[in-house]
Coordinates of C-alpha atoms in Angstrom, one line a residue:
Chain U
M1 CA 0.0 0.0 0.0
P2 CA 1.5 3.4 -0.9
K3 CA 2.2 5.8 1.8
Y4 CA 0.1 8.6 0.3
L5 CA -3.2 8.3 -1.6
I6 CA -2.6 11.6 -3.3
E7 CA 0.9 12.9 -4.1
T8 CA 1.6 15.9 -6.4
H9 CA 5.0 17.1 -7.4
G10 CA 5.4 20.8 -8.4
L11 CA 1.9 20.9 -9.8
T12 CA 1.5 24.1 -11.8
R13 CA -1.2 25.4 -14.0
R14 CA -1.6 28.8 -15.7
F15 CA -4.5 30.4 -17.5
G16 CA -3.0 32.9 -19.9
K17 CA -0.8 35.1 -17.7
Q18 CA -2.5 34.1 -14.5
L19 CA -0.8 31.4 -12.4
A20 CA -3.8 29.5 -10.9
V21 CA -1.7 26.8 -9.2
D22 CA 1.9 27.4 -8.5
D23 CA 4.3 24.5 -7.7
V24 CA 2.0 22.7 -5.4
S25 CA 3.2 19.5 -3.8
L26 CA 0.4 17.8 -1.9
V27 CA 0.8 14.7 0.2
V28 CA -2.5 13.2 1.4
P29 CA -2.1 10.2 3.8
E30 CA -4.5 7.3 3.9
A31 CA -7.5 7.4 6.2
G32 CA -9.1 10.4 7.7
V33 CA -10.1 13.7 6.2
Y34 CA -7.7 16.1 4.5
G35 CA -8.9 19.6 4.4
F36 CA -7.7 21.7 1.5
L37 CA -8.2 25.2 2.8
G38 CA -8.0 28.5 0.9
P39 CA -10.0 31.6 0.2
N40 CA -12.1 31.8 -3.0
G41 CA -9.9 31.9 -6.0
A42 CA -6.9 30.4 -4.3
G43 CA -6.6 27.6 -6.8
K44 CA -8.4 24.8 -5.0
T45 CA -10.8 23.8 -7.8
T46 CA -8.1 24.0 -10.4
A47 CA -5.9 21.7 -8.3
I48 CA -8.8 19.3 -7.9
R49 CA -9.5 19.3 -11.6
M50 CA -5.9 18.3 -12.2
L51 CA -6.2 15.5 -9.5
L52 CA -9.1 14.1 -11.5
G53 CA -7.6 14.5 -14.9
L54 CA -10.1 17.1 -16.0
C55 CA -7.4 19.5 -16.9
R56 CA -3.7 19.0 -17.5
P57 CA -1.0 20.7 -15.6
N58 CA 1.6 22.9 -17.3
A59 CA 4.2 21.4 -15.1
G60 CA 4.4 18.8 -12.4
E61 CA 2.5 15.5 -12.0
V62 CA -0.2 13.8 -10.0
H63 CA 0.2 10.4 -8.4
L64 CA -2.8 8.6 -7.0
F65 CA -2.3 5.5 -4.9
G66 CA 1.4 5.7 -5.8
L67 CA 0.8 5.6 -9.5
P68 CA 1.1 8.5 -12.1
L69 CA -2.4 9.6 -13.1
A70 CA -1.5 10.5 -16.7
A71 CA -0.5 6.9 -17.5
N72 CA -3.2 5.1 -15.4
R73 CA -6.2 7.5 -15.6
L74 CA -8.9 4.9 -16.0
S75 CA -7.7 2.3 -13.5
L76 CA -7.0 5.0 -10.8
L77 CA -10.3 6.8 -11.3
R78 CA -12.1 3.5 -10.7
R79 CA -10.9 3.9 -7.1
V80 CA -12.0 7.6 -6.7
G81 CA -15.3 9.2 -6.2
A82 CA -15.7 12.9 -6.7
L83 CA -18.0 15.8 -6.2
V84 CA -16.6 18.9 -7.9
E85 CA -18.3 22.2 -7.0
S86 CA -22.1 21.8 -7.4
P87 CA -23.5 18.3 -7.9
S88 CA -24.1 17.4 -11.6
L89 CA -27.7 16.0 -11.7
Y90 CA -30.3 15.5 -14.3
P91 CA -33.4 17.4 -13.0
H92 CA -35.8 15.5 -15.3
L93 CA -34.8 12.1 -13.8
T94 CA -35.4 10.8 -10.3
G95 CA -32.7 10.5 -7.7
R96 CA -32.5 6.7 -8.3
E97 CA -32.4 7.3 -12.1
N98 CA -29.5 9.7 -11.6
L99 CA -27.6 7.1 -9.8
E100 CA -28.6 4.5 -12.4
V101 CA -27.0 6.7 -15.2
T102 CA -23.7 6.6 -13.4
R103 CA -24.1 3.0 -12.5
R104 CA -24.6 2.0 -16.1
V105 CA -21.6 4.0 -17.2
L106 CA -19.5 2.2 -14.6
G107 CA -21.1 -1.2 -15.2
A108 CA -21.5 -1.5 -11.4
Q109 CA -23.9 -3.7 -9.5
R110 CA -27.5 -2.5 -9.1
E111 CA -27.5 -3.1 -5.3
L112 CA -24.9 -0.3 -4.9
I113 CA -27.6 2.3 -5.7
D114 CA -29.7 1.3 -2.6
T115 CA -26.5 1.4 -0.4
A116 CA -25.6 4.9 -1.7
L117 CA -29.2 6.1 -1.1
R118 CA -29.2 4.7 2.4
S119 CA -25.9 6.2 3.3
T120 CA -27.1 9.7 2.2
K121 CA -30.6 9.3 3.8
L122 CA -32.3 9.6 0.4
T123 CA -34.1 6.3 0.2
Q124 CA -37.5 7.9 0.9
D125 CA -37.1 10.5 -1.9
A126 CA -35.3 8.2 -4.4
N127 CA -38.2 8.1 -6.8
R128 CA -38.9 11.8 -6.8
R129 CA -37.6 13.9 -9.7
V130 CA -34.5 15.8 -8.8
R131 CA -36.1 19.1 -9.9
E132 CA -38.3 18.8 -6.8
Y133 CA -35.2 18.3 -4.5
S134 CA -34.0 20.9 -2.0
L135 CA -30.5 22.2 -2.3
G136 CA -29.4 20.0 0.6
M137 CA -31.0 16.9 -1.0
R138 CA -29.2 17.7 -4.2
Q139 CA -25.9 18.0 -2.4
R140 CA -26.6 14.6 -0.7
L141 CA -27.4 13.0 -4.0
G142 CA -24.1 14.4 -5.4
L143 CA -22.4 12.7 -2.5
A144 CA -24.3 9.5 -3.2
L145 CA -23.0 9.6 -6.8
A146 CA -19.5 10.0 -5.5
L147 CA -19.9 7.1 -3.1
L148 CA -21.7 4.8 -5.5
T149 CA -18.9 2.5 -6.3
K150 CA -17.4 2.5 -2.7
P151 CA -14.3 4.4 -3.6
E152 CA -11.1 4.3 -1.6
L153 CA -10.6 8.1 -2.1
L154 CA -13.3 10.7 -2.1
I155 CA -12.6 14.1 -3.5
L156 CA -15.1 16.8 -2.5
D157 CA -14.9 20.3 -3.7
E158 CA -16.7 22.8 -1.4
P159 CA -19.4 20.3 -0.5
T160 CA -21.4 22.6 1.7
N161 CA -21.5 25.5 -0.7
G162 CA -24.8 27.2 -0.8
L163 CA -26.4 25.1 2.0
D164 CA -28.3 26.6 4.9
P165 CA -26.9 26.0 8.4
A166 CA -29.0 22.9 9.0
G167 CA -27.8 21.5 5.6
I168 CA -24.2 22.4 6.4
H169 CA -24.4 20.6 9.7
E170 CA -26.0 17.5 8.2
M171 CA -23.4 17.3 5.4
R172 CA -20.6 17.9 7.7
D173 CA -21.7 15.0 10.0
M174 CA -22.0 12.8 7.0
I175 CA -18.5 13.6 5.7
R176 CA -17.1 13.1 9.2
S177 CA -18.5 9.6 9.4
L178 CA -17.3 8.5 6.0
P179 CA -13.8 7.3 6.9
A180 CA -15.1 5.1 9.7
E181 CA -18.2 3.9 7.9
F182 CA -16.7 3.2 4.5
G183 CA -12.9 3.2 5.1
V184 CA -12.6 6.0 2.6
T185 CA -10.0 8.8 2.7
V186 CA -11.7 12.1 2.1
F187 CA -9.9 15.0 0.4
L188 CA -12.1 18.0 1.0
S189 CA -11.7 21.6 -0.2
S190 CA -13.2 24.5 1.6
H191 CA -12.9 28.2 2.1
L192 CA -14.5 27.8 5.5
L193 CA -11.9 27.5 8.2
S194 CA -14.5 26.4 10.8
E195 CA -15.6 23.5 8.6
V196 CA -12.1 22.2 8.0
E197 CA -11.2 22.6 11.7
Q198 CA -14.2 20.5 12.7
I199 CA -13.8 17.7 10.1
A200 CA -10.1 17.4 9.0
S201 CA -7.2 15.6 10.6
H202 CA -4.8 17.0 8.1
I203 CA -4.8 20.3 6.3
G204 CA -3.2 22.0 3.4
I205 CA -3.5 25.8 3.1
I206 CA -3.4 27.2 -0.4
H207 CA -3.4 30.9 -1.2
E208 CA -2.9 32.6 -4.6
G209 CA -2.0 29.2 -6.1
R210 CA 0.8 28.4 -3.6
L211 CA 0.7 25.8 -0.8
L212 CA 1.6 27.7 2.4
F213 CA 1.3 24.9 4.9
Q214 CA 0.6 21.2 5.0
G215 CA 0.4 18.8 8.0
T216 CA -1.8 18.0 10.9
L217 CA -3.8 20.6 12.8
S218 CA -1.6 20.2 15.8
E219 CA 1.5 20.6 13.7
L220 CA 0.1 23.8 12.4
Q221 CA -0.6 25.2 15.8
A222 CA 2.7 24.0 17.2
D223 CA 4.4 25.8 14.4
Q224 CA 3.0 29.1 15.5
Q225 CA 4.4 31.5 18.2
V226 CA 2.8 31.5 21.6
Q227 CA 1.8 34.8 23.2
L228 CA 2.6 35.2 26.9
T229 CA 0.8 37.8 28.9
L230 CA 2.7 39.0 32.0
G231 CA 1.7 41.1 34.9
V232 CA 4.8 42.4 36.9
N233 CA 5.4 45.1 39.5
E234 CA 8.4 46.6 37.6
A235 CA 7.3 46.7 34.0
D236 CA 10.3 48.8 32.7
Q237 CA 12.9 46.6 34.4
A238 CA 11.1 43.4 33.2
M239 CA 11.1 44.7 29.6
D240 CA 14.7 45.4 29.7
T241 CA 15.6 42.1 31.2
L242 CA 13.6 40.1 28.8
T243 CA 14.7 42.1 25.7
A244 CA 18.3 41.6 26.8
A245 CA 17.7 37.9 27.0
G246 CA 16.4 37.9 23.4
W247 CA 12.6 38.0 23.7
S248 CA 10.4 40.4 21.9
V249 CA 8.3 42.3 24.5
Q250 CA 5.5 44.9 24.1
R251 CA 3.7 46.8 26.7
R252 CA -0.1 46.7 26.3
A253 CA -2.5 49.5 27.0
D254 CA -3.7 47.8 30.2
G255 CA -0.1 47.8 31.6
L256 CA 0.5 44.1 31.1
L257 CA 3.4 42.9 28.9
S258 CA 3.0 40.7 25.9
V259 CA 5.9 38.4 25.0
S260 CA 6.3 36.3 21.9
A261 CA 7.6 32.9 22.5
K262 CA 8.2 29.9 20.3
T263 CA 7.1 27.2 22.8
S264 CA 5.1 27.1 26.0
D265 CA 8.2 25.9 27.8
E266 CA 9.6 29.3 27.6
A267 CA 7.0 30.6 30.1
V268 CA 8.9 28.7 32.8
R269 CA 12.2 30.2 31.8
I270 CA 10.8 33.7 31.6
N271 CA 9.1 33.4 35.0
K272 CA 12.3 32.1 36.6
L273 CA 14.4 34.9 35.1
L274 CA 12.1 37.6 36.3
V275 CA 11.9 36.2 39.8
E276 CA 15.7 35.9 40.0
Q277 CA 15.9 39.6 39.1
G278 CA 13.7 40.4 42.0
I279 CA 10.7 41.2 39.9
E280 CA 7.3 40.0 41.2
V281 CA 5.1 38.2 38.7
F282 CA 1.4 38.4 39.6
H283 CA 0.0 37.3 36.2
L284 CA 1.2 34.9 33.6
S285 CA -1.0 33.4 30.9
L286 CA -0.4 31.7 27.6
V287 CA -2.4 32.4 24.5
R288 CA -2.1 30.1 21.6
A289 CA -3.2 31.6 18.2
S290 CA -6.5 30.3 16.9
L291 CA -6.6 28.5 13.6
E292 CA -8.3 31.6 12.2
D293 CA -5.5 33.8 13.4
I294 CA -2.9 31.4 11.9
F295 CA -4.8 31.2 8.6
L296 CA -5.1 35.0 8.4
T297 CA -1.5 35.4 9.3
L298 CA -0.4 33.0 6.7
T299 CA -2.5 34.4 3.9
G300 CA -1.8 37.9 5.0
E301 CA 1.9 37.3 5.0
R302 CA 1.6 35.9 1.5
R303 CA -0.3 38.9 0.3
A304 CA 2.3 41.3 1.9
A305 CA 5.1 39.3 0.2
Chain C
M1 CA -17.9 -3.0 -24.1
S2 CA -17.6 0.4 -22.4
L3 CA -19.3 2.0 -25.5
L4 CA -22.3 -0.2 -24.8
L5 CA -22.3 0.8 -21.2
V6 CA -22.2 4.5 -22.1
L7 CA -24.9 4.0 -24.7
H8 CA -27.1 2.3 -22.1
A9 CA -26.7 5.3 -19.8
E10 CA -27.4 7.7 -22.7
L11 CA -30.8 6.0 -23.4
L12 CA -31.9 6.6 -19.8
K13 CA -31.0 10.3 -20.0
L14 CA -33.6 10.6 -22.9
K15 CA -36.4 9.6 -20.6
R16 CA -39.1 12.4 -20.3
T17 CA -37.1 14.7 -22.6
L18 CA -38.2 16.8 -25.5
A19 CA -35.4 15.3 -27.5
F20 CA -37.3 12.0 -27.5
R21 CA -40.8 13.5 -28.2
V22 CA -39.6 15.6 -31.1
I23 CA -38.7 12.6 -33.3
F24 CA -42.4 12.0 -33.6
V25 CA -43.5 15.5 -34.1
A26 CA -41.0 16.5 -36.9
P27 CA -42.1 13.8 -39.4
L28 CA -45.7 14.3 -38.5
L29 CA -45.5 18.0 -39.5
V30 CA -44.0 17.0 -42.9
A31 CA -46.7 14.3 -43.5
V32 CA -49.5 16.6 -42.5
L33 CA -48.2 19.2 -44.9
Q34 CA -48.0 16.6 -47.7
F35 CA -51.5 15.4 -46.9
F36 CA -53.0 18.8 -47.3
V37 CA -51.1 19.5 -50.5
L38 CA -52.7 16.3 -52.0
L39 CA -56.1 17.0 -50.5
K40 CA -56.2 20.6 -51.8
T41 CA -54.9 19.9 -55.3
R42 CA -57.8 20.6 -57.6
Q43 CA -56.9 18.4 -60.5
F44 CA -54.2 15.9 -61.0
S45 CA -52.5 15.6 -64.4
T46 CA -53.2 12.3 -66.2
D47 CA -49.6 11.2 -65.8
F48 CA -49.6 12.0 -62.1
K49 CA -47.7 9.3 -60.2
L50 CA -48.9 9.3 -56.6
W51 CA -46.2 7.2 -55.0
E52 CA -43.3 8.8 -56.8
T53 CA -44.6 12.3 -56.0
V54 CA -45.5 11.6 -52.4
S55 CA -42.4 9.8 -51.4
R56 CA -39.9 12.0 -53.3
A57 CA -41.5 15.2 -52.2
T58 CA -41.8 14.1 -48.6
L59 CA -38.2 12.8 -48.4
S60 CA -36.9 15.9 -50.2
I61 CA -38.6 18.3 -47.8
W62 CA -37.2 16.2 -45.0
A63 CA -33.7 16.1 -46.4
I64 CA -33.3 19.8 -47.2
F65 CA -35.2 21.4 -44.3
M66 CA -36.8 19.4 -41.5
M67 CA -34.0 16.8 -40.9
P68 CA -31.2 19.3 -40.6
L69 CA -33.3 21.4 -38.2
L70 CA -34.2 18.2 -36.3
I71 CA -30.5 17.3 -36.1
T72 CA -29.7 20.8 -34.8
L73 CA -32.4 20.5 -32.1
E74 CA -31.5 17.0 -31.1
T75 CA -27.8 17.6 -30.7
A76 CA -28.5 20.9 -28.9
L77 CA -31.0 19.3 -26.5
I78 CA -29.0 16.1 -25.8
N79 CA -25.7 18.0 -25.2
G80 CA -27.5 20.9 -23.5
I81 CA -28.5 18.5 -20.7
E82 CA -24.8 18.0 -20.0
H83 CA -24.0 21.7 -20.0
S84 CA -27.0 22.7 -17.8
D85 CA -25.6 21.3 -14.5
K86 CA -21.9 21.1 -15.6
H87 CA -22.2 17.4 -16.2
W88 CA -19.1 17.2 -18.3
K89 CA -16.9 17.4 -15.2
H90 CA -18.8 14.6 -13.6
I91 CA -18.8 12.4 -16.7
F92 CA -15.1 12.9 -17.4
A93 CA -14.1 12.3 -13.8
L94 CA -15.5 8.8 -14.2
P95 CA -13.3 6.0 -15.4
V96 CA -14.5 6.2 -19.0
R97 CA -12.7 7.2 -22.1
R98 CA -13.7 10.6 -23.3
H99 CA -14.1 9.6 -26.9
M100 CA -16.6 6.8 -25.9
V101 CA -18.9 9.5 -24.6
Y102 CA -18.6 11.5 -27.8
I103 CA -19.2 8.5 -30.0
A104 CA -22.2 7.4 -27.9
K105 CA -23.7 10.9 -28.3
I106 CA -23.3 10.7 -32.1
I107 CA -24.8 7.2 -32.2
V108 CA -27.8 8.3 -30.1
V109 CA -28.5 11.2 -32.5
Q110 CA -28.0 8.9 -35.5
A111 CA -30.5 6.4 -34.0
L112 CA -33.0 9.2 -33.2
I113 CA -32.8 10.6 -36.8
A114 CA -33.0 7.1 -38.2
T115 CA -36.2 6.4 -36.2
S116 CA -37.6 9.8 -37.1
T117 CA -36.9 9.1 -40.8
L118 CA -38.5 5.7 -40.5
I119 CA -41.6 7.3 -39.0
L120 CA -41.7 9.8 -41.9
C121 CA -41.6 6.9 -44.4
L122 CA -44.5 5.2 -42.7
L123 CA -46.5 8.4 -42.5
S124 CA -45.9 9.2 -46.1
I125 CA -47.2 5.8 -47.1
L126 CA -50.2 6.4 -44.8
V127 CA -50.7 9.8 -46.5
G128 CA -50.7 8.1 -49.9
L129 CA -53.1 5.3 -48.9
V130 CA -55.5 7.8 -47.3
S131 CA -55.3 10.1 -50.4
M132 CA -56.2 7.1 -52.6
R133 CA -59.4 6.7 -50.5
L134 CA -60.3 10.3 -50.4
R135 CA -59.5 11.1 -54.1
P136 CA -60.9 8.5 -56.4
E137 CA -58.7 9.7 -59.3
L138 CA -55.7 8.4 -57.3
A139 CA -57.2 5.0 -56.6
N140 CA -55.2 3.3 -59.3
A141 CA -51.8 4.5 -58.1
G142 CA -50.5 1.0 -57.8
P143 CA -48.6 -0.8 -55.0
V144 CA -46.5 1.1 -52.5
P145 CA -42.9 1.2 -53.6
F146 CA -41.4 0.0 -50.3
G147 CA -38.1 -0.8 -51.9
W148 CA -37.5 2.7 -53.4
I149 CA -38.7 4.5 -50.2
S150 CA -36.5 2.4 -48.0
K151 CA -33.4 2.8 -50.2
Q152 CA -33.9 6.6 -50.5
A153 CA -34.5 7.0 -46.8
L154 CA -31.4 5.0 -46.0
L155 CA -29.3 7.2 -48.4
V156 CA -30.7 10.4 -46.9
W157 CA -29.8 9.2 -43.5
L158 CA -26.2 8.1 -44.5
A159 CA -25.6 11.5 -46.2
A160 CA -26.6 13.2 -43.0
W161 CA -23.9 11.7 -40.8
L162 CA -21.5 14.6 -41.5
I163 CA -24.0 17.3 -40.2
I164 CA -24.8 15.1 -37.3
V165 CA -21.1 15.0 -36.3
I166 CA -20.7 18.7 -37.0
H167 CA -23.7 19.6 -34.8
T168 CA -22.6 17.2 -32.1
W169 CA -19.2 18.9 -31.9
I170 CA -20.7 22.4 -31.9
S171 CA -23.2 21.6 -29.2
I172 CA -20.5 20.0 -27.0
R173 CA -18.0 22.7 -27.7
W174 CA -20.4 25.6 -26.8
S175 CA -22.8 25.5 -24.0
S176 CA -25.0 28.2 -25.6
F177 CA -28.2 26.9 -27.2
T178 CA -28.1 30.0 -29.4
V179 CA -24.8 29.0 -31.0
A180 CA -26.0 25.5 -31.7
L181 CA -29.3 26.8 -33.1
G182 CA -27.7 29.6 -35.1
A183 CA -25.3 27.1 -36.8
G184 CA -28.2 24.9 -37.7
I185 CA -30.4 27.6 -39.0
G186 CA -27.5 29.2 -40.9
G187 CA -26.4 25.9 -42.4
T188 CA -30.0 25.1 -43.5
F189 CA -30.7 28.6 -44.8
F190 CA -27.5 28.7 -47.0
A191 CA -28.3 25.2 -48.3
L192 CA -31.3 26.8 -50.1
F193 CA -28.9 29.0 -52.1
A194 CA -26.2 26.4 -52.5
A195 CA -28.6 23.9 -54.1
S196 CA -28.2 25.4 -57.6
A197 CA -24.5 26.2 -57.3
S198 CA -21.9 23.7 -58.5
L199 CA -20.2 23.7 -55.1
G200 CA -23.5 22.7 -53.6
K201 CA -22.3 19.2 -54.3
Y202 CA -19.9 19.5 -51.3
Y203 CA -22.0 21.6 -48.9
P204 CA -22.7 19.5 -45.8
W205 CA -26.3 20.6 -45.2
L206 CA -27.1 19.8 -48.9
L207 CA -25.7 16.3 -49.0
P208 CA -28.9 14.6 -47.8
L209 CA -30.8 16.2 -50.7
N210 CA -28.1 15.4 -53.2
V211 CA -28.8 11.7 -53.0
F212 CA -31.8 12.3 -55.2
T213 CA -29.5 13.5 -58.0
D214 CA -27.6 10.7 -59.8
E215 CA -24.5 12.8 -60.6
R216 CA -24.3 14.0 -57.0
L217 CA -25.1 10.7 -55.3
V218 CA -21.6 9.3 -54.9
A219 CA -20.2 12.6 -53.6
A220 CA -23.1 12.9 -51.1
L221 CA -22.5 9.4 -49.7
V222 CA -18.7 9.7 -49.6
L223 CA -18.8 13.2 -48.0
G224 CA -21.8 12.5 -45.8
A225 CA -21.0 9.0 -44.5
V226 CA -17.2 8.6 -44.8
G227 CA -16.7 12.3 -44.1
G228 CA -18.9 12.0 -41.1
V229 CA -16.7 9.1 -39.7
V230 CA -13.5 11.1 -40.4
A231 CA -14.9 14.2 -38.7
A232 CA -16.0 12.1 -35.7
V233 CA -12.4 10.8 -35.3
A234 CA -11.1 14.4 -35.5
G235 CA -13.8 15.4 -32.9
C236 CA -12.7 12.5 -30.6
V237 CA -9.0 13.7 -30.7
E238 CA -10.0 17.2 -30.0
L239 CA -12.3 16.3 -27.1
A240 CA -9.6 14.0 -25.5
R241 CA -7.2 17.0 -25.4
R242 CA -9.5 19.6 -24.2
D243 CA -9.7 20.8 -20.6
V244 CA -13.1 20.3 -18.9
A245 CA -14.6 23.3 -17.4

């Protein structure tokens, strides 16, 4: 079994002069949910289209299940289910007939339709025409289409787009349950940080076509600086001491000091140093940057660069 | 094998569509027109040949006017279904060769046009039989020339392959219904002028009509049927290389 289900090397795609995806090297491990996070227009959909062979990269290559996609497109896509942007459905056909169209193309077993309908809670509405479906039902039917042949890898592009809060909640629960229920690895793109935070075990952050971070959520947070808030009786002396020791210190409007540290262990060293200098410490707290802060910092830095 | 699977899926997509219903409506319109022409003719000449007139006139109207428009409509409707909900990205993300989908689309339109042409033949025979009852002077028109009608209908259909392929390509290439319809109306309209020109022998929208002229028959069949196959191969290559939006 390959180490990664998706592996891209220097994936690049331009449209005219615009660089939509720039040297992106993804590694998506087996099992769990990989959240591909980025603001609208970051290059997520273009990258996904290249993962599915819908468009060709100008440079770089895609490997799925350890094999190059370009040379093994059909055999690899047999192991992949996908929902790209909005679900592609035939409104004049029923939900079951929509699944039947894809089943016929794939030459799959008829029983798989019932399983897919059950998994997406559409059994009751299977014989209604899709034009009568709500947006949430359409999205679930799109998921059923992607799940039809029990794929090993599921690629979902913004699956909660356009849904109301209840629909988002329902879809999110469904996606979260997929790895355990079907043993499928989910690659999910989203511009919603909260969504990825709740579902994903691994994330990749893309902005303006470039991959800014890739790893687990804890790795992302561990990678970030910790903010220490200090309350001391001698603020000026404390600032001098800490600055001389190499820390970056700022005085806040409320009189407390804010110190940037790389790890939480540094809090112990800071406290010890101040006490040794005869400075009384009456407040010490650690603030870890939220995922939102990290995301905004990363994308903001990129923009500034 | 996979072509059969894709064809099987294409048939299901036709369910409850206008694309399926219109194959009955188009020949009916031509047959009704022909029926009223016969009914309203005040006096037939003594050498009037009912079957030759009915079948030739009906198939000619079909070949120059109604069938090209029907092909335009069918290809636009069948491929319009795929454009409407961005189905191409779903279809081409499936483990299926792109050219299989293109060939299946062409075969479906060919089958629909063949069915519609067959219905037209049956209706034209019915028009002839009913006219013999209603107009006693036509009663001795003789037996129905099944062989001639079948052969001409087959030739008209074969000569139409090229325009079927052209319209399938246009309606896949552009999502706009207006582009597909414009190309069909334009092609059919210019055929009316090209009919008398020597180059009309090679004009795609005129090929189905050209099968009725002996000196243009071979060119019509070679360009229509063989040219259709060549154009379909070119279309397959183009589709396989194209990015899917």
